[in-house]
Amino acid sequence: MPKQFLLLWALIFSGIITYFCLTDSSNIPAVNFPSIDKIVHFCFHFVFTFSWILFFKKELKGKAPDDYQAYLISFIFSVFFGITIEILQSVFTTTRAADVTDILANTIGATIGLFTAIVLKKKIDKI
């Protein structure tokens, strides 16, 4: 799979997360399901981390002595991205606020995404 495609996918997904996290919450349909917000944060960062791992593994292939740099970069990027989004919510939106439990859900999603990619390393290496 071409790295340009993986980069495009990771950027588009990052944009989707940014849009949904910074848009006026009254524009998002309400779902009456306990903890749906935390589940969404978890899923966003699971896919975010996994997507960036795919790109960075392809980008660093042959350039880095250890391809685990892709895993570390993607995980750290996801955690800082999630924290940044929470800060931006409190600064630039009127219907949202920064929430430590959202950051926790983001970090758990990133962690599970990281470990999933490690478990699937052999399959990912074939991409």
mmCIF file of N, CA and C in Angstrom:
data_model
loop_
_atom_site.group_PDB
_atom_site.id
_atom_site.type_symbol
_atom_site.label_atom_id
_atom_site.label_comp_id
_atom_site.label_asym_id
_atom_site.label_seq_id
_atom_site.Cartn_x
_atom_site.Cartn_y
_atom_site.Cartn_z
ATOM 1 N N MET A 1 0.852 -1.168 0.000
ATOM 2 C CA MET A 1 0.000 0.000 0.000
ATOM 3 C C MET A 1 0.901 1.235 0.000
ATOM 4 N N PRO A 2 0.663 2.196 -0.884
ATOM 5 C CA PRO A 2 1.526 3.379 -0.960
ATOM 6 C C PRO A 2 1.443 4.232 0.315
ATOM 7 N N LYS A 3 2.599 4.764 0.708
ATOM 8 C CA LYS A 3 2.618 5.567 1.925
ATOM 9 C C LYS A 3 1.790 6.846 1.767
ATOM 10 N N GLN A 4 1.638 7.341 0.532
ATOM 11 C CA GLN A 4 0.823 8.537 0.317
ATOM 12 C C GLN A 4 -0.633 8.274 0.689
ATOM 13 N N PHE A 5 -1.112 7.075 0.373
ATOM 14 C CA PHE A 5 -2.475 6.701 0.739
ATOM 15 C C PHE A 5 -2.619 6.632 2.258
ATOM 16 N N LEU A 6 -1.634 6.023 2.919
ATOM 17 C CA LEU A 6 -1.675 5.914 4.378
ATOM 18 C C LEU A 6 -1.619 7.288 5.032
ATOM 19 N N LEU A 7 -0.805 8.188 4.469
ATOM 20 C CA LEU A 7 -0.732 9.557 4.994
ATOM 21 C C LEU A 7 -2.060 10.278 4.788
ATOM 22 N N LEU A 8 -2.628 10.147 3.608
ATOM 23 C CA LEU A 8 -3.912 10.789 3.323
ATOM 24 C C LEU A 8 -4.989 10.291 4.282
ATOM 25 N N TRP A 9 -5.050 8.972 4.491
ATOM 26 C CA TRP A 9 -6.035 8.411 5.411
ATOM 27 C C TRP A 9 -5.835 8.961 6.823
ATOM 28 N N ALA A 10 -4.590 8.967 7.306
ATOM 29 C CA ALA A 10 -4.308 9.445 8.661
ATOM 30 C C ALA A 10 -4.672 10.921 8.801
ATOM 31 N N LEU A 11 -4.383 11.721 7.785
ATOM 32 C CA LEU A 11 -4.723 13.152 7.828
ATOM 33 C C LEU A 11 -6.230 13.374 7.792
ATOM 34 N N ILE A 12 -6.919 12.637 6.931
ATOM 35 C CA ILE A 12 -8.376 12.774 6.851
ATOM 36 C C ILE A 12 -9.015 12.368 8.172
ATOM 37 N N PHE A 13 -8.577 11.262 8.739
ATOM 38 C CA PHE A 13 -9.144 10.825 10.007
ATOM 39 C C PHE A 13 -8.835 11.832 11.118
ATOM 40 N N SER A 14 -7.636 12.394 11.108
ATOM 41 C CA SER A 14 -7.279 13.427 12.084
ATOM 42 C C SER A 14 -8.186 14.649 11.926
ATOM 43 N N GLY A 15 -8.484 14.997 10.681
ATOM 44 C CA GLY A 15 -9.389 16.111 10.420
ATOM 45 C C GLY A 15 -10.802 15.837 10.902
ATOM 46 N N ILE A 16 -11.258 14.608 10.722
ATOM 47 C CA ILE A 16 -12.589 14.214 11.189
ATOM 48 C C ILE A 16 -12.667 14.343 12.711
ATOM 49 N N ILE A 17 -11.646 13.861 13.390
ATOM 50 C CA ILE A 17 -11.617 13.984 14.850
ATOM 51 C C ILE A 17 -11.645 15.456 15.256
ATOM 52 N N THR A 18 -10.813 16.245 14.626
ATOM 53 C CA THR A 18 -10.749 17.674 14.948
ATOM 54 C C THR A 18 -12.106 18.325 14.741
ATOM 55 N N TYR A 19 -12.741 18.037 13.618
ATOM 56 C CA TYR A 19 -14.049 18.628 13.333
ATOM 57 C C TYR A 19 -15.070 18.252 14.406
ATOM 58 N N PHE A 20 -15.194 16.962 14.672
ATOM 59 C CA PHE A 20 -16.222 16.533 15.625
ATOM 60 C C PHE A 20 -15.928 16.970 17.053
ATOM 61 N N CYS A 21 -14.667 17.139 17.384
ATOM 62 C CA CYS A 21 -14.327 17.568 18.750
ATOM 63 C C CYS A 21 -14.430 19.082 18.935
ATOM 64 N N LEU A 22 -14.351 19.838 17.839
ATOM 65 C CA LEU A 22 -14.384 21.294 17.971
ATOM 66 C C LEU A 22 -15.669 21.923 17.446
ATOM 67 N N THR A 23 -16.534 21.140 16.829
ATOM 68 C CA THR A 23 -17.789 21.681 16.337
ATOM 69 C C THR A 23 -18.746 21.916 17.510
ATOM 70 N N ASP A 24 -19.663 22.797 17.315
ATOM 71 C CA ASP A 24 -20.677 23.087 18.329
ATOM 72 C C ASP A 24 -21.409 21.791 18.671
ATOM 73 N N SER A 25 -21.427 21.426 19.935
ATOM 74 C CA SER A 25 -22.005 20.137 20.321
ATOM 75 C C SER A 25 -23.503 20.056 20.042
ATOM 76 N N SER A 26 -24.162 21.196 19.874
ATOM 77 C CA SER A 26 -25.585 21.150 19.549
ATOM 78 C C SER A 26 -25.809 20.704 18.100
ATOM 79 N N ASN A 27 -24.751 20.704 17.279
ATOM 80 C CA ASN A 27 -24.845 20.234 15.895
ATOM 81 C C ASN A 27 -24.692 18.719 15.783
ATOM 82 N N ILE A 28 -24.331 18.074 16.874
ATOM 83 C CA ILE A 28 -24.124 16.627 16.870
ATOM 84 C C ILE A 28 -25.358 15.976 17.496
ATOM 85 N N PRO A 29 -25.937 15.001 16.825
ATOM 86 C CA PRO A 29 -27.143 14.365 17.375
ATOM 87 C C PRO A 29 -26.874 13.743 18.747
ATOM 88 N N ALA A 30 -27.805 13.933 19.646
ATOM 89 C CA ALA A 30 -27.687 13.352 20.985
ATOM 90 C C ALA A 30 -28.016 11.872 20.932
ATOM 91 N N VAL A 31 -27.205 11.089 21.601
ATOM 92 C CA VAL A 31 -27.424 9.649 21.683
ATOM 93 C C VAL A 31 -27.559 9.306 23.157
ATOM 94 N N ASN A 32 -28.655 8.673 23.476
ATOM 95 C CA ASN A 32 -28.907 8.336 24.869
ATOM 96 C C ASN A 32 -28.313 6.967 25.180
ATOM 97 N N PHE A 33 -27.008 6.972 25.434
ATOM 98 C CA PHE A 33 -26.284 5.740 25.738
ATOM 99 C C PHE A 33 -25.237 6.093 26.785
ATOM 100 N N PRO A 34 -25.211 5.400 27.893
ATOM 101 C CA PRO A 34 -24.269 5.750 28.963
ATOM 102 C C PRO A 34 -22.813 5.741 28.479
ATOM 103 N N SER A 35 -22.102 6.795 28.788
ATOM 104 C CA SER A 35 -20.666 6.929 28.496
ATOM 105 C C SER A 35 -20.327 6.918 27.009
ATOM 106 N N ILE A 36 -21.285 7.244 26.150
ATOM 107 C CA ILE A 36 -21.023 7.237 24.710
ATOM 108 C C ILE A 36 -19.881 8.186 24.360
ATOM 109 N N ASP A 37 -19.793 9.316 25.053
ATOM 110 C CA ASP A 37 -18.730 10.289 24.793
ATOM 111 C C ASP A 37 -17.352 9.648 25.004
ATOM 112 N N LYS A 38 -17.200 8.903 26.067
ATOM 113 C CA LYS A 38 -15.908 8.273 26.366
ATOM 114 C C LYS A 38 -15.613 7.148 25.367
ATOM 115 N N ILE A 39 -16.632 6.432 24.953
ATOM 116 C CA ILE A 39 -16.467 5.371 23.961
ATOM 117 C C ILE A 39 -16.008 5.971 22.633
ATOM 118 N N VAL A 40 -16.602 7.105 22.253
ATOM 119 C CA VAL A 40 -16.217 7.789 21.012
ATOM 120 C C VAL A 40 -14.764 8.253 21.100
ATOM 121 N N HIS A 41 -14.387 8.855 22.228
ATOM 122 C CA HIS A 41 -12.996 9.291 22.411
ATOM 123 C C HIS A 41 -12.041 8.099 22.310
ATOM 124 N N PHE A 42 -12.384 7.008 22.958
ATOM 125 C CA PHE A 42 -11.572 5.786 22.899
ATOM 126 C C PHE A 42 -11.411 5.336 21.442
ATOM 127 N N CYS A 43 -12.513 5.227 20.719
ATOM 128 C CA CYS A 43 -12.482 4.744 19.331
ATOM 129 C C CYS A 43 -11.702 5.690 18.427
ATOM 130 N N PHE A 44 -11.923 6.995 18.588
ATOM 131 C CA PHE A 44 -11.188 7.982 17.789
ATOM 132 C C PHE A 44 -9.682 7.764 17.939
ATOM 133 N N HIS A 45 -9.217 7.639 19.164
ATOM 134 C CA HIS A 45 -7.771 7.558 19.384
ATOM 135 C C HIS A 45 -7.207 6.168 19.110
ATOM 136 N N PHE A 46 -8.033 5.154 19.205
ATOM 137 C CA PHE A 46 -7.611 3.819 18.781
ATOM 138 C C PHE A 46 -7.288 3.861 17.285
ATOM 139 N N VAL A 47 -8.233 4.354 16.481
ATOM 140 C CA VAL A 47 -8.043 4.401 15.028
ATOM 141 C C VAL A 47 -6.962 5.414 14.659
ATOM 142 N N PHE A 48 -6.930 6.563 15.340
ATOM 143 C CA PHE A 48 -5.920 7.588 15.098
ATOM 144 C C PHE A 48 -4.516 7.001 15.260
ATOM 145 N N THR A 49 -4.282 6.352 16.393
ATOM 146 C CA THR A 49 -2.962 5.781 16.683
ATOM 147 C C THR A 49 -2.612 4.692 15.678
ATOM 148 N N PHE A 50 -3.534 3.807 15.419
ATOM 149 C CA PHE A 50 -3.299 2.708 14.483
ATOM 150 C C PHE A 50 -3.000 3.256 13.083
ATOM 151 N N SER A 51 -3.745 4.266 12.656
ATOM 152 C CA SER A 51 -3.546 4.853 11.327
ATOM 153 C C SER A 51 -2.170 5.481 11.195
ATOM 154 N N TRP A 52 -1.755 6.228 12.207
ATOM 155 C CA TRP A 52 -0.440 6.868 12.153
ATOM 156 C C TRP A 52 0.675 5.840 12.249
ATOM 157 N N ILE A 53 0.460 4.754 12.982
ATOM 158 C CA ILE A 53 1.467 3.681 13.027
ATOM 159 C C ILE A 53 1.672 3.123 11.626
ATOM 160 N N LEU A 54 0.582 2.856 10.916
ATOM 161 C CA LEU A 54 0.704 2.331 9.552
ATOM 162 C C LEU A 54 1.521 3.268 8.681
ATOM 163 N N PHE A 55 1.226 4.569 8.753
ATOM 164 C CA PHE A 55 1.971 5.525 7.937
ATOM 165 C C PHE A 55 3.440 5.586 8.344
ATOM 166 N N PHE A 56 3.708 5.773 9.645
ATOM 167 C CA PHE A 56 5.093 5.936 10.084
ATOM 168 C C PHE A 56 5.926 4.669 9.861
ATOM 169 N N LYS A 57 5.316 3.495 9.965
ATOM 170 C CA LYS A 57 6.065 2.268 9.669
ATOM 171 C C LYS A 57 6.508 2.274 8.206
ATOM 172 N N LYS A 58 5.620 2.691 7.328
ATOM 173 C CA LYS A 58 5.953 2.749 5.902
ATOM 174 C C LYS A 58 6.987 3.853 5.650
ATOM 175 N N GLU A 59 6.817 4.994 6.294
ATOM 176 C CA GLU A 59 7.717 6.137 6.113
ATOM 177 C C GLU A 59 9.126 5.834 6.630
ATOM 178 N N LEU A 60 9.216 5.154 7.762
ATOM 179 C CA LEU A 60 10.518 4.900 8.385
ATOM 180 C C LEU A 60 11.173 3.597 7.920
ATOM 181 N N LYS A 61 10.472 2.842 7.092
ATOM 182 C CA LYS A 61 10.998 1.544 6.647
ATOM 183 C C LYS A 61 12.352 1.746 5.962
ATOM 184 N N GLY A 62 13.368 1.106 6.502
ATOM 185 C CA GLY A 62 14.705 1.208 5.947
ATOM 186 C C GLY A 62 15.472 2.440 6.392
ATOM 187 N N LYS A 63 14.805 3.385 7.045
ATOM 188 C CA LYS A 63 15.459 4.619 7.491
ATOM 189 C C LYS A 63 15.822 4.574 8.966
ATOM 190 N N ALA A 64 15.083 3.787 9.716
ATOM 191 C CA ALA A 64 15.304 3.697 11.157
ATOM 192 C C ALA A 64 15.761 2.281 11.489
ATOM 193 N N PRO A 65 16.716 2.161 12.402
ATOM 194 C CA PRO A 65 17.201 0.826 12.734
ATOM 195 C C PRO A 65 16.140 -0.039 13.418
ATOM 196 N N ASP A 66 15.169 0.595 14.038
ATOM 197 C CA ASP A 66 14.141 -0.141 14.781
ATOM 198 C C ASP A 66 12.785 0.443 14.405
ATOM 199 N N ASP A 67 11.905 -0.377 13.835
ATOM 200 C CA ASP A 67 10.615 0.158 13.395
ATOM 201 C C ASP A 67 9.675 0.476 14.556
ATOM 202 N N TYR A 68 10.094 0.191 15.774
ATOM 203 C CA TYR A 68 9.253 0.539 16.915
ATOM 204 C C TYR A 68 9.181 2.052 17.135
ATOM 205 N N GLN A 69 10.047 2.797 16.446
ATOM 206 C CA GLN A 69 9.931 4.256 16.502
ATOM 207 C C GLN A 69 8.560 4.691 15.991
ATOM 208 N N ALA A 70 8.057 4.005 14.991
ATOM 209 C CA ALA A 70 6.745 4.328 14.435
ATOM 210 C C ALA A 70 5.655 4.185 15.489
ATOM 211 N N TYR A 71 5.785 3.164 16.322
ATOM 212 C CA TYR A 71 4.805 2.929 17.378
ATOM 213 C C TYR A 71 4.876 4.040 18.427
ATOM 214 N N LEU A 72 6.090 4.366 18.836
ATOM 215 C CA LEU A 72 6.285 5.384 19.868
ATOM 216 C C LEU A 72 5.844 6.762 19.387
ATOM 217 N N ILE A 73 6.255 7.127 18.182
ATOM 218 C CA ILE A 73 5.875 8.427 17.620
ATOM 219 C C ILE A 73 4.356 8.539 17.534
ATOM 220 N N SER A 74 3.710 7.515 17.040
ATOM 221 C CA SER A 74 2.253 7.538 16.866
ATOM 222 C C SER A 74 1.530 7.630 18.196
ATOM 223 N N PHE A 75 1.991 6.875 19.187
ATOM 224 C CA PHE A 75 1.366 6.911 20.509
ATOM 225 C C PHE A 75 1.507 8.299 21.140
ATOM 226 N N ILE A 76 2.712 8.840 21.130
ATOM 227 C CA ILE A 76 2.943 10.165 21.728
ATOM 228 C C ILE A 76 2.145 11.224 20.970
ATOM 229 N N PHE A 77 2.133 11.130 19.647
ATOM 230 C CA PHE A 77 1.370 12.065 18.823
ATOM 231 C C PHE A 77 -0.112 12.017 19.190
ATOM 232 N N SER A 78 -0.651 10.833 19.372
ATOM 233 C CA SER A 78 -2.061 10.678 19.718
ATOM 234 C C SER A 78 -2.380 11.289 21.083
ATOM 235 N N VAL A 79 -1.538 11.024 22.063
ATOM 236 C CA VAL A 79 -1.781 11.565 23.405
ATOM 237 C C VAL A 79 -1.722 13.093 23.377
ATOM 238 N N PHE A 80 -0.697 13.653 22.745
ATOM 239 C CA PHE A 80 -0.589 15.112 22.693
ATOM 240 C C PHE A 80 -1.693 15.732 21.840
ATOM 241 N N PHE A 81 -2.089 15.064 20.780
ATOM 242 C CA PHE A 81 -3.197 15.538 19.951
ATOM 243 C C PHE A 81 -4.471 15.600 20.784
ATOM 244 N N GLY A 82 -4.735 14.547 21.564
ATOM 245 C CA GLY A 82 -5.926 14.515 22.419
ATOM 246 C C GLY A 82 -5.919 15.614 23.463
ATOM 247 N N ILE A 83 -4.766 15.848 24.085
ATOM 248 C CA ILE A 83 -4.655 16.926 25.079
ATOM 249 C C ILE A 83 -4.870 18.277 24.413
ATOM 250 N N THR A 84 -4.275 18.454 23.241
ATOM 251 C CA THR A 84 -4.426 19.721 22.511
ATOM 252 C C THR A 84 -5.884 19.978 22.147
ATOM 253 N N ILE A 85 -6.576 18.956 21.672
ATOM 254 C CA ILE A 85 -7.995 19.100 21.330
ATOM 255 C C ILE A 85 -8.799 19.510 22.560
ATOM 256 N N GLU A 86 -8.520 18.908 23.693
ATOM 257 C CA GLU A 86 -9.242 19.266 24.926
ATOM 258 C C GLU A 86 -8.994 20.725 25.298
ATOM 259 N N ILE A 87 -7.765 21.184 25.171
ATOM 260 C CA ILE A 87 -7.455 22.590 25.457
ATOM 261 C C ILE A 87 -8.186 23.495 24.470
ATOM 262 N N LEU A 88 -8.154 23.132 23.192
ATOM 263 C CA LEU A 88 -8.836 23.940 22.171
ATOM 264 C C LEU A 88 -10.341 23.987 22.408
ATOM 265 N N GLN A 89 -10.914 22.892 22.910
ATOM 266 C CA GLN A 89 -12.343 22.897 23.220
ATOM 267 C C GLN A 89 -12.671 23.960 24.261
ATOM 268 N N SER A 90 -11.836 24.069 25.259
ATOM 269 C CA SER A 90 -12.130 25.033 26.322
ATOM 270 C C SER A 90 -11.852 26.465 25.885
ATOM 271 N N VAL A 91 -10.949 26.640 24.927
ATOM 272 C CA VAL A 91 -10.574 27.994 24.491
ATOM 273 C C VAL A 91 -11.463 28.497 23.350
ATOM 274 N N PHE A 92 -11.767 27.643 22.387
ATOM 275 C CA PHE A 92 -12.421 28.096 21.160
ATOM 276 C C PHE A 92 -13.883 27.715 21.009
ATOM 277 N N THR A 93 -14.437 26.959 21.931
ATOM 278 C CA THR A 93 -15.852 26.602 21.807
ATOM 279 C C THR A 93 -16.618 27.088 23.031
ATOM 280 N N THR A 94 -17.898 27.297 22.839
ATOM 281 C CA THR A 94 -18.738 27.722 23.966
ATOM 282 C C THR A 94 -19.601 26.578 24.486
ATOM 283 N N THR A 95 -19.695 25.502 23.712
ATOM 284 C CA THR A 95 -20.557 24.390 24.123
ATOM 285 C C THR A 95 -19.757 23.189 24.611
ATOM 286 N N ARG A 96 -18.444 23.335 24.706
ATOM 287 C CA ARG A 96 -17.591 22.236 25.139
ATOM 288 C C ARG A 96 -16.593 22.740 26.166
ATOM 289 N N ALA A 97 -16.073 21.820 26.933
ATOM 290 C CA ALA A 97 -15.067 22.161 27.939
ATOM 291 C C ALA A 97 -14.021 21.051 27.980
ATOM 292 N N ALA A 98 -12.827 21.412 28.417
ATOM 293 C CA ALA A 98 -11.778 20.408 28.582
ATOM 294 C C ALA A 98 -12.206 19.429 29.670
ATOM 295 N N ASP A 99 -11.908 18.166 29.458
ATOM 296 C CA ASP A 99 -12.338 17.135 30.402
ATOM 297 C C ASP A 99 -11.206 16.122 30.569
ATOM 298 N N VAL A 100 -10.749 15.974 31.785
ATOM 299 C CA VAL A 100 -9.664 15.045 32.078
ATOM 300 C C VAL A 100 -10.065 13.608 31.751
ATOM 301 N N THR A 101 -11.328 13.273 31.943
ATOM 302 C CA THR A 101 -11.756 11.900 31.641
ATOM 303 C C THR A 101 -11.759 11.643 30.122
ATOM 304 N N ASP A 102 -11.942 12.684 29.316
ATOM 305 C CA ASP A 102 -11.798 12.527 27.865
ATOM 306 C C ASP A 102 -10.341 12.226 27.522
ATOM 307 N N ILE A 103 -9.415 12.919 28.185
ATOM 308 C CA ILE A 103 -7.990 12.669 27.960
ATOM 309 C C ILE A 103 -7.647 11.239 28.351
ATOM 310 N N LEU A 104 -8.226 10.779 29.445
ATOM 311 C CA LEU A 104 -8.005 9.389 29.878
ATOM 312 C C LEU A 104 -8.543 8.410 28.835
ATOM 313 N N ALA A 105 -9.753 8.658 28.335
ATOM 314 C CA ALA A 105 -10.334 7.791 27.300
ATOM 315 C C ALA A 105 -9.477 7.820 26.039
ATOM 316 N N ASN A 106 -8.983 9.006 25.664
ATOM 317 C CA ASN A 106 -8.094 9.133 24.505
ATOM 318 C C ASN A 106 -6.838 8.287 24.699
ATOM 319 N N THR A 107 -6.242 8.397 25.873
ATOM 320 C CA THR A 107 -4.993 7.698 26.163
ATOM 321 C C THR A 107 -5.197 6.188 26.199
ATOM 322 N N ILE A 108 -6.307 5.753 26.752
ATOM 323 C CA ILE A 108 -6.609 4.312 26.758
ATOM 324 C C ILE A 108 -6.811 3.819 25.323
ATOM 325 N N GLY A 109 -7.532 4.583 24.508
ATOM 326 C CA GLY A 109 -7.716 4.213 23.101
ATOM 327 C C GLY A 109 -6.386 4.139 22.364
ATOM 328 N N ALA A 110 -5.499 5.113 22.611
ATOM 329 C CA ALA A 110 -4.172 5.119 21.986
ATOM 330 C C ALA A 110 -3.356 3.914 22.445
ATOM 331 N N THR A 111 -3.454 3.592 23.725
ATOM 332 C CA THR A 111 -2.704 2.460 24.276
ATOM 333 C C THR A 111 -3.179 1.140 23.671
ATOM 334 N N ILE A 112 -4.483 0.958 23.590
ATOM 335 C CA ILE A 112 -5.022 -0.279 23.002
ATOM 336 C C ILE A 112 -4.699 -0.327 21.505
ATOM 337 N N GLY A 113 -4.741 0.825 20.825
ATOM 338 C CA GLY A 113 -4.345 0.879 19.416
ATOM 339 C C GLY A 113 -2.889 0.481 19.236
ATOM 340 N N LEU A 114 -2.039 0.967 20.134
ATOM 341 C CA LEU A 114 -0.615 0.627 20.106
ATOM 342 C C LEU A 114 -0.406 -0.872 20.294
ATOM 343 N N PHE A 115 -1.015 -1.433 21.328
ATOM 344 C CA PHE A 115 -0.831 -2.865 21.597
ATOM 345 C C PHE A 115 -1.453 -3.736 20.502
ATOM 346 N N THR A 116 -2.549 -3.284 19.917
ATOM 347 C CA THR A 116 -3.149 -4.024 18.803
ATOM 348 C C THR A 116 -2.184 -4.054 17.619
ATOM 349 N N ALA A 117 -1.564 -2.913 17.329
ATOM 350 C CA ALA A 117 -0.600 -2.855 16.223
ATOM 351 C C ALA A 117 0.612 -3.738 16.498
ATOM 352 N N ILE A 118 1.055 -3.774 17.763
ATOM 353 C CA ILE A 118 2.191 -4.636 18.103
ATOM 354 C C ILE A 118 1.818 -6.106 17.905
ATOM 355 N N VAL A 119 0.614 -6.481 18.336
ATOM 356 C CA VAL A 119 0.159 -7.866 18.172
ATOM 357 C C VAL A 119 0.039 -8.210 16.681
ATOM 358 N N LEU A 120 -0.380 -7.244 15.879
ATOM 359 C CA LEU A 120 -0.567 -7.475 14.442
ATOM 360 C C LEU A 120 0.659 -7.105 13.617
ATOM 361 N N LYS A 121 1.800 -6.937 14.259
ATOM 362 C CA LYS A 121 3.022 -6.456 13.603
ATOM 363 C C LYS A 121 3.351 -7.228 12.325
ATOM 364 N N LYS A 122 3.293 -8.539 12.375
ATOM 365 C CA LYS A 122 3.645 -9.342 11.195
ATOM 366 C C LYS A 122 2.719 -9.061 10.018
ATOM 367 N N LYS A 123 1.437 -8.867 10.311
ATOM 368 C CA LYS A 123 0.467 -8.553 9.253
ATOM 369 C C LYS A 123 0.675 -7.126 8.745
ATOM 370 N N ILE A 124 0.964 -6.209 9.664
ATOM 371 C CA ILE A 124 1.199 -4.812 9.284
ATOM 372 C C ILE A 124 2.448 -4.700 8.412
ATOM 373 N N ASP A 125 3.461 -5.471 8.727
ATOM 374 C CA ASP A 125 4.709 -5.440 7.952
ATOM 375 C C ASP A 125 4.480 -5.825 6.481
ATOM 376 N N LYS A 126 3.415 -6.555 6.197
ATOM 377 C CA LYS A 126 3.111 -6.967 4.832
ATOM 378 C C LYS A 126 2.400 -5.871 4.029
ATOM 379 N N ILE A 127 1.937 -4.865 4.721
ATOM 380 C CA ILE A 127 1.183 -3.788 4.039
ATOM 381 C C ILE A 127 2.140 -2.928 3.228
#
